[in-house]
Short mmCIF file of C-alpha atoms in Angstrom, two decimals:
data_model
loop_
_atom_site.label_atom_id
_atom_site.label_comp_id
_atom_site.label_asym_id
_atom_site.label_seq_id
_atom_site.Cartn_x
_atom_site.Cartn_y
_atom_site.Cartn_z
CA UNK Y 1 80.96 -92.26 -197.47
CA UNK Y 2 84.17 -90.38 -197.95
CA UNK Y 3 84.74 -87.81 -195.60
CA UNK Y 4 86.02 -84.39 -196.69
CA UNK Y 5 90.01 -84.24 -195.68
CA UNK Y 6 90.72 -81.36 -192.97
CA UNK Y 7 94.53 -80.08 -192.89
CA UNK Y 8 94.70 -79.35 -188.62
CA UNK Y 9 95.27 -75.52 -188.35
CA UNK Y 10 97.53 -74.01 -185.73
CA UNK Y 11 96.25 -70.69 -185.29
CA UNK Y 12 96.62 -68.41 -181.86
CA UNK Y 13 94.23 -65.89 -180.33
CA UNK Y 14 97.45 -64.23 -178.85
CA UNK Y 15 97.38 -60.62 -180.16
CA UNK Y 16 100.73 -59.26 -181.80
CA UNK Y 17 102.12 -55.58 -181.17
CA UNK Y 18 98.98 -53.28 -182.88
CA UNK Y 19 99.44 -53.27 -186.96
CA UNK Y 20 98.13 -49.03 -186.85
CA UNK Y 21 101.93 -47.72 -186.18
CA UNK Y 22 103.42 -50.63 -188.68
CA UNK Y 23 100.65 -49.85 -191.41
CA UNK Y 24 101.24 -45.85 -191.02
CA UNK Y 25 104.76 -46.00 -191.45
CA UNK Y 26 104.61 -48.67 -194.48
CA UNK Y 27 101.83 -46.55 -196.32
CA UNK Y 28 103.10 -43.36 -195.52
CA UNK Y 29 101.05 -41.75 -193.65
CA UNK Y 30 103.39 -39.39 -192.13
CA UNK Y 31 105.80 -38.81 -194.90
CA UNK Y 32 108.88 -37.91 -192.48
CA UNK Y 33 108.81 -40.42 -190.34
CA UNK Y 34 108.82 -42.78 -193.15
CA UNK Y 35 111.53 -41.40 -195.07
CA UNK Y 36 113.22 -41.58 -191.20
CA UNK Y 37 112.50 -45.17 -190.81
CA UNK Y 38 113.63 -46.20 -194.49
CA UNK Y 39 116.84 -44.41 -194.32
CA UNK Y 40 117.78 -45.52 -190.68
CA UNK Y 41 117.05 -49.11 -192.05
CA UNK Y 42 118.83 -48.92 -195.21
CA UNK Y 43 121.86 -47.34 -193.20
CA UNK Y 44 121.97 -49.80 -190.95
CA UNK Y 45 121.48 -52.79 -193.54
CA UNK Y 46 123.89 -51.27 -195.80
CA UNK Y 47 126.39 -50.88 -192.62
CA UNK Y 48 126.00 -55.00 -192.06
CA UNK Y 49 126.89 -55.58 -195.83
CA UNK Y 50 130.11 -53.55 -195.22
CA UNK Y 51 130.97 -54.20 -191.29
CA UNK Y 52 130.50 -57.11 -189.23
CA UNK Y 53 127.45 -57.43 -186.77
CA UNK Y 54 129.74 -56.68 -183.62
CA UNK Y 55 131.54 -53.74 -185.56
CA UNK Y 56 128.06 -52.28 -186.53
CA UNK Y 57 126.46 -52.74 -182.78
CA UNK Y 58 129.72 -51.15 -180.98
CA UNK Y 59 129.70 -48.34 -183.55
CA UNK Y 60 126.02 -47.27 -182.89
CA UNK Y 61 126.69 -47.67 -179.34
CA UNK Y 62 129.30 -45.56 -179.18
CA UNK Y 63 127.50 -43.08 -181.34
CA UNK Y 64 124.54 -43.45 -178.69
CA UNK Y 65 126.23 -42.72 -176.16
CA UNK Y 66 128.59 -39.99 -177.26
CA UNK Y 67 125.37 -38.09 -178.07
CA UNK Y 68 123.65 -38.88 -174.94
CA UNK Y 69 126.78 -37.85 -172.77
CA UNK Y 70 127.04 -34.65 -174.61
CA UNK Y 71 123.32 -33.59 -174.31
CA UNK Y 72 123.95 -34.42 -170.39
CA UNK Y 73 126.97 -32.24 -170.37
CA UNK Y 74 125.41 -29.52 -172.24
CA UNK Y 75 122.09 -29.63 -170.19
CA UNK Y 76 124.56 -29.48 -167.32
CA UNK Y 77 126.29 -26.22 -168.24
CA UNK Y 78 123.18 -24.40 -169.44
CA UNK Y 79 121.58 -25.28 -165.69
CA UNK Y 80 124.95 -23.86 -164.34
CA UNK Y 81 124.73 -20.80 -166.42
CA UNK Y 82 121.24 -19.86 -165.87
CA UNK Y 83 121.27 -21.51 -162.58
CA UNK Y 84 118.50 -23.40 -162.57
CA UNK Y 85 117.72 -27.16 -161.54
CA UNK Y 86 115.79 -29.31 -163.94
CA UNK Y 87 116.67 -31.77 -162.60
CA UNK Y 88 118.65 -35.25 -165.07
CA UNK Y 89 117.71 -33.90 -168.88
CA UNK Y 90 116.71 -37.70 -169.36
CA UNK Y 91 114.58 -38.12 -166.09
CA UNK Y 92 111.46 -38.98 -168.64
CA UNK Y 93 113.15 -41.83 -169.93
CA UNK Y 94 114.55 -43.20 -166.83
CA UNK Y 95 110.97 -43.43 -165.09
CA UNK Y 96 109.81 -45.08 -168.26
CA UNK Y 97 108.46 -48.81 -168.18
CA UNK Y 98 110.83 -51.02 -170.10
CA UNK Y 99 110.41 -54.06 -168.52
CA UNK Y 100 108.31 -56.64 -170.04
CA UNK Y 101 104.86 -58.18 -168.29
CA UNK Y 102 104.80 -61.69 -168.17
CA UNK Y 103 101.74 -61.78 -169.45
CA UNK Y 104 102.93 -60.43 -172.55
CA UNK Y 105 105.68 -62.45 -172.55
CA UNK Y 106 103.77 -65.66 -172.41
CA UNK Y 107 101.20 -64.03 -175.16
CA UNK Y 108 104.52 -63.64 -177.57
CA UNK Y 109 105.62 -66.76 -177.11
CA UNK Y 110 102.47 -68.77 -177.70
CA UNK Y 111 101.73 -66.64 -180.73
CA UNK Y 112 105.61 -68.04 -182.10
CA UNK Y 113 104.60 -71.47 -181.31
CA UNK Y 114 101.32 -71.49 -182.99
CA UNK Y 115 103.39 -70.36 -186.08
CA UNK Y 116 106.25 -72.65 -185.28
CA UNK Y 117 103.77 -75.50 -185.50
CA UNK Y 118 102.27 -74.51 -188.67
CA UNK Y 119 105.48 -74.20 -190.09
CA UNK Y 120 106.50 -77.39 -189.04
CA UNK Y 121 103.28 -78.93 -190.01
CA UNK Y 122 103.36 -77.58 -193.85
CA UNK Y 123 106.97 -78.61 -193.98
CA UNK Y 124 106.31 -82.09 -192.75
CA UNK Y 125 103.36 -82.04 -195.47
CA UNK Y 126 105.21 -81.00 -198.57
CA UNK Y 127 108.52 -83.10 -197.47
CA UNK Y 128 106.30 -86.50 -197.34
CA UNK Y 129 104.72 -85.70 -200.13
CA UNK Y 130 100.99 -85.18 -198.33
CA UNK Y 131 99.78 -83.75 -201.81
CA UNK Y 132 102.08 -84.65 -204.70
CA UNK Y 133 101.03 -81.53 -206.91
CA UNK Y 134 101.58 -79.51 -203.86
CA UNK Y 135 105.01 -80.78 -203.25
CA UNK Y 136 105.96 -80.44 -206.92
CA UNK Y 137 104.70 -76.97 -206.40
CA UNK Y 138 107.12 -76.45 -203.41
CA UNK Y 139 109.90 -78.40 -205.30
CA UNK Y 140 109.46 -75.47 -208.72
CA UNK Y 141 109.73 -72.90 -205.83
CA UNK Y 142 113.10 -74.32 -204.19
CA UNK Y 143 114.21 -74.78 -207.73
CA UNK Y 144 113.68 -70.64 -208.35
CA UNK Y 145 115.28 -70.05 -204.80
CA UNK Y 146 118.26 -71.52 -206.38
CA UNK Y 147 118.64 -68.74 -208.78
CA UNK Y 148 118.17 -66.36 -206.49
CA UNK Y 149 120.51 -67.41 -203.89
CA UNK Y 150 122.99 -67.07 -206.87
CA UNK Y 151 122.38 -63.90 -207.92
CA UNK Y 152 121.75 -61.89 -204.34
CA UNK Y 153 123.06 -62.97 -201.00
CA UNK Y 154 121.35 -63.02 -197.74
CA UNK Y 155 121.97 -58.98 -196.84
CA UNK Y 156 121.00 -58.13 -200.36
CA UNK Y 157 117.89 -59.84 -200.23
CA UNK Y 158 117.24 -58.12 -196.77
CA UNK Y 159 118.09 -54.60 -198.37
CA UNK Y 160 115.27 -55.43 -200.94
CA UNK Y 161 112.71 -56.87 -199.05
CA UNK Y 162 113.21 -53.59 -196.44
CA UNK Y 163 112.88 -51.06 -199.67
CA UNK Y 164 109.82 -53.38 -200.91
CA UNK Y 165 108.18 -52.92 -197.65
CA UNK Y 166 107.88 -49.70 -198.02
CA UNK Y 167 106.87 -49.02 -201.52
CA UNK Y 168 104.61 -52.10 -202.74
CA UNK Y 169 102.15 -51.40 -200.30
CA UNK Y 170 101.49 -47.99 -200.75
CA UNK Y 171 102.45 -48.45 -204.51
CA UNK Y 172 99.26 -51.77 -204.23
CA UNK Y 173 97.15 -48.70 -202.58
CA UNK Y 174 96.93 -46.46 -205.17
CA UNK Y 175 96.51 -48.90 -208.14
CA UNK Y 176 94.43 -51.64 -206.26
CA UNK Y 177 91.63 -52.25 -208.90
CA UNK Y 178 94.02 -52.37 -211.32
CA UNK Y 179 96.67 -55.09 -209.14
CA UNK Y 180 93.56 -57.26 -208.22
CA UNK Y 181 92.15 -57.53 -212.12
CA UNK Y 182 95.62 -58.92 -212.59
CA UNK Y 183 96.28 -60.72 -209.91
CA UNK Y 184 92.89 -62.30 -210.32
CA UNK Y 185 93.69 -62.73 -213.94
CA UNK Y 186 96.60 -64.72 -212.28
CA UNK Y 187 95.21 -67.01 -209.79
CA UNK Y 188 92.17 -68.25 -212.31
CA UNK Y 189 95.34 -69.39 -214.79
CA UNK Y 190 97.04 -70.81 -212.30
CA UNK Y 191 93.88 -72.66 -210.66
CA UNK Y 192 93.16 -73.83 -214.29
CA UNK Y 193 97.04 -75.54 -214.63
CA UNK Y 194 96.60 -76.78 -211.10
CA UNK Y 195 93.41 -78.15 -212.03
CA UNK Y 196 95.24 -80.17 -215.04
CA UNK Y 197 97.91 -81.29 -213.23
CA UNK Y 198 95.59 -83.28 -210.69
CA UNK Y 199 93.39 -84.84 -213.48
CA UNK Y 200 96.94 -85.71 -214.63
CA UNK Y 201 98.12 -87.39 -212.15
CA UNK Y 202 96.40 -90.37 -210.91
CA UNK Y 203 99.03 -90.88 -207.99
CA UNK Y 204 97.83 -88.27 -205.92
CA UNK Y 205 93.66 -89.01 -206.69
CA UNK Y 206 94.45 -92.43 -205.55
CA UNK Y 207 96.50 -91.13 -202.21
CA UNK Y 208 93.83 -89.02 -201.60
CA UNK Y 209 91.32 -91.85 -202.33
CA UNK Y 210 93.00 -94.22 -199.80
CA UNK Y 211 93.22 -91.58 -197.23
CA UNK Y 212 89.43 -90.73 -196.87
CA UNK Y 213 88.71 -94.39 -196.70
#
């Protein structure tokens, strides 16, 4: 009797930082600190297109700390003034936790290797040619990649993926029965082609025979 083929799954229980602060800046939720998040991003990824990485982390740096040595100094003089004492103006910050448990440590980095190892798992898959329609699959994706890669570079593609983040989601809330029709629509054509190309292709019904044997 053949037995049913199981692809091994590398999944982790290892929680990643809470989605609720991610999922209220991408869908708006609070409207300035969205518009605050996109812009510092775009500046910054727009900065990297025109600057190098070490010019763009020395001049934010130096813009950091030029503000923070000013607020000190002004804090400072205002105490003097009014003679008071309240004490360092960033004495909050200072007591503040930044170090990192290693707990949570060892959480983050057995949540990358579970997804290391499924990476590395599906690449090994579609590279040996597991699943020919599969691989052919992958092969029309690298081939579209190729365009791509010659029409945007790396940054670019960053720049757009950063603005996408934060307008197909919210843009996916408010016209969701609409986007799933389609996208259902979609995934039944593309299901029915797949569905050809295997009947199609006696290579991979015979792998898959031999392999369940």
């Amino acid at each position: 009797m053949a037995r049913s083929r199981q692809t091994p799954r590398f999944t982790s229980q290892a929680d990643l930082p809470p989605r609720g602060p991610v999922e209220s800046l991408i869908y708006w939720r609070n409207a300035a600190r969205s518009g605050a998040a996109l812009g510092a991003g775009l500046a910054l990824l727009v900065a990297l297109a025109c600057c190098s990485v070490v010019s763009v982390l020395a001049y934010v740096s130096l813009l950091a700390l030029s503000a923070a040595v000013a607020f000190r100094l002004y804090k400072n003089v205002l105490q003097a003034v009014q003679k008071t004492n309240d004490g360092h103006p960033f004495k909050w910050l200072l007591e503040a936790e930044v170090s990192v448990s290693a707990e949570r440590a060892q959480a983050l980095a057995a949540a990358a290797t579970a997804h290391l190892n499924a990476a590395l798992y599906e690449l090994r898959r579609l590279f040996l040619v597991e699943d020919l329609v599969d691989s052919l699959k992958f092969g029309v994706l690298l081939w579209c990649l190729t365009y791509v890669g010659a029409c945007f570079n790396g940054i670019t593609l960053i720049i757009l993926g950063w603005i996408a983040l934060f307008t197909l989601p919210k843009a996916y809330e408010m016209n969701k029965a609409q986007v799933d029709a389609n996208l259902e629509l979609a995934r039944a054509k593309i299901n029915e082609i797949t569905a050809k190309v295997r009947a199609a292709v006696p290579l991979g019904r015979r792998a898959e025979g031999d392999k369940d044997k």
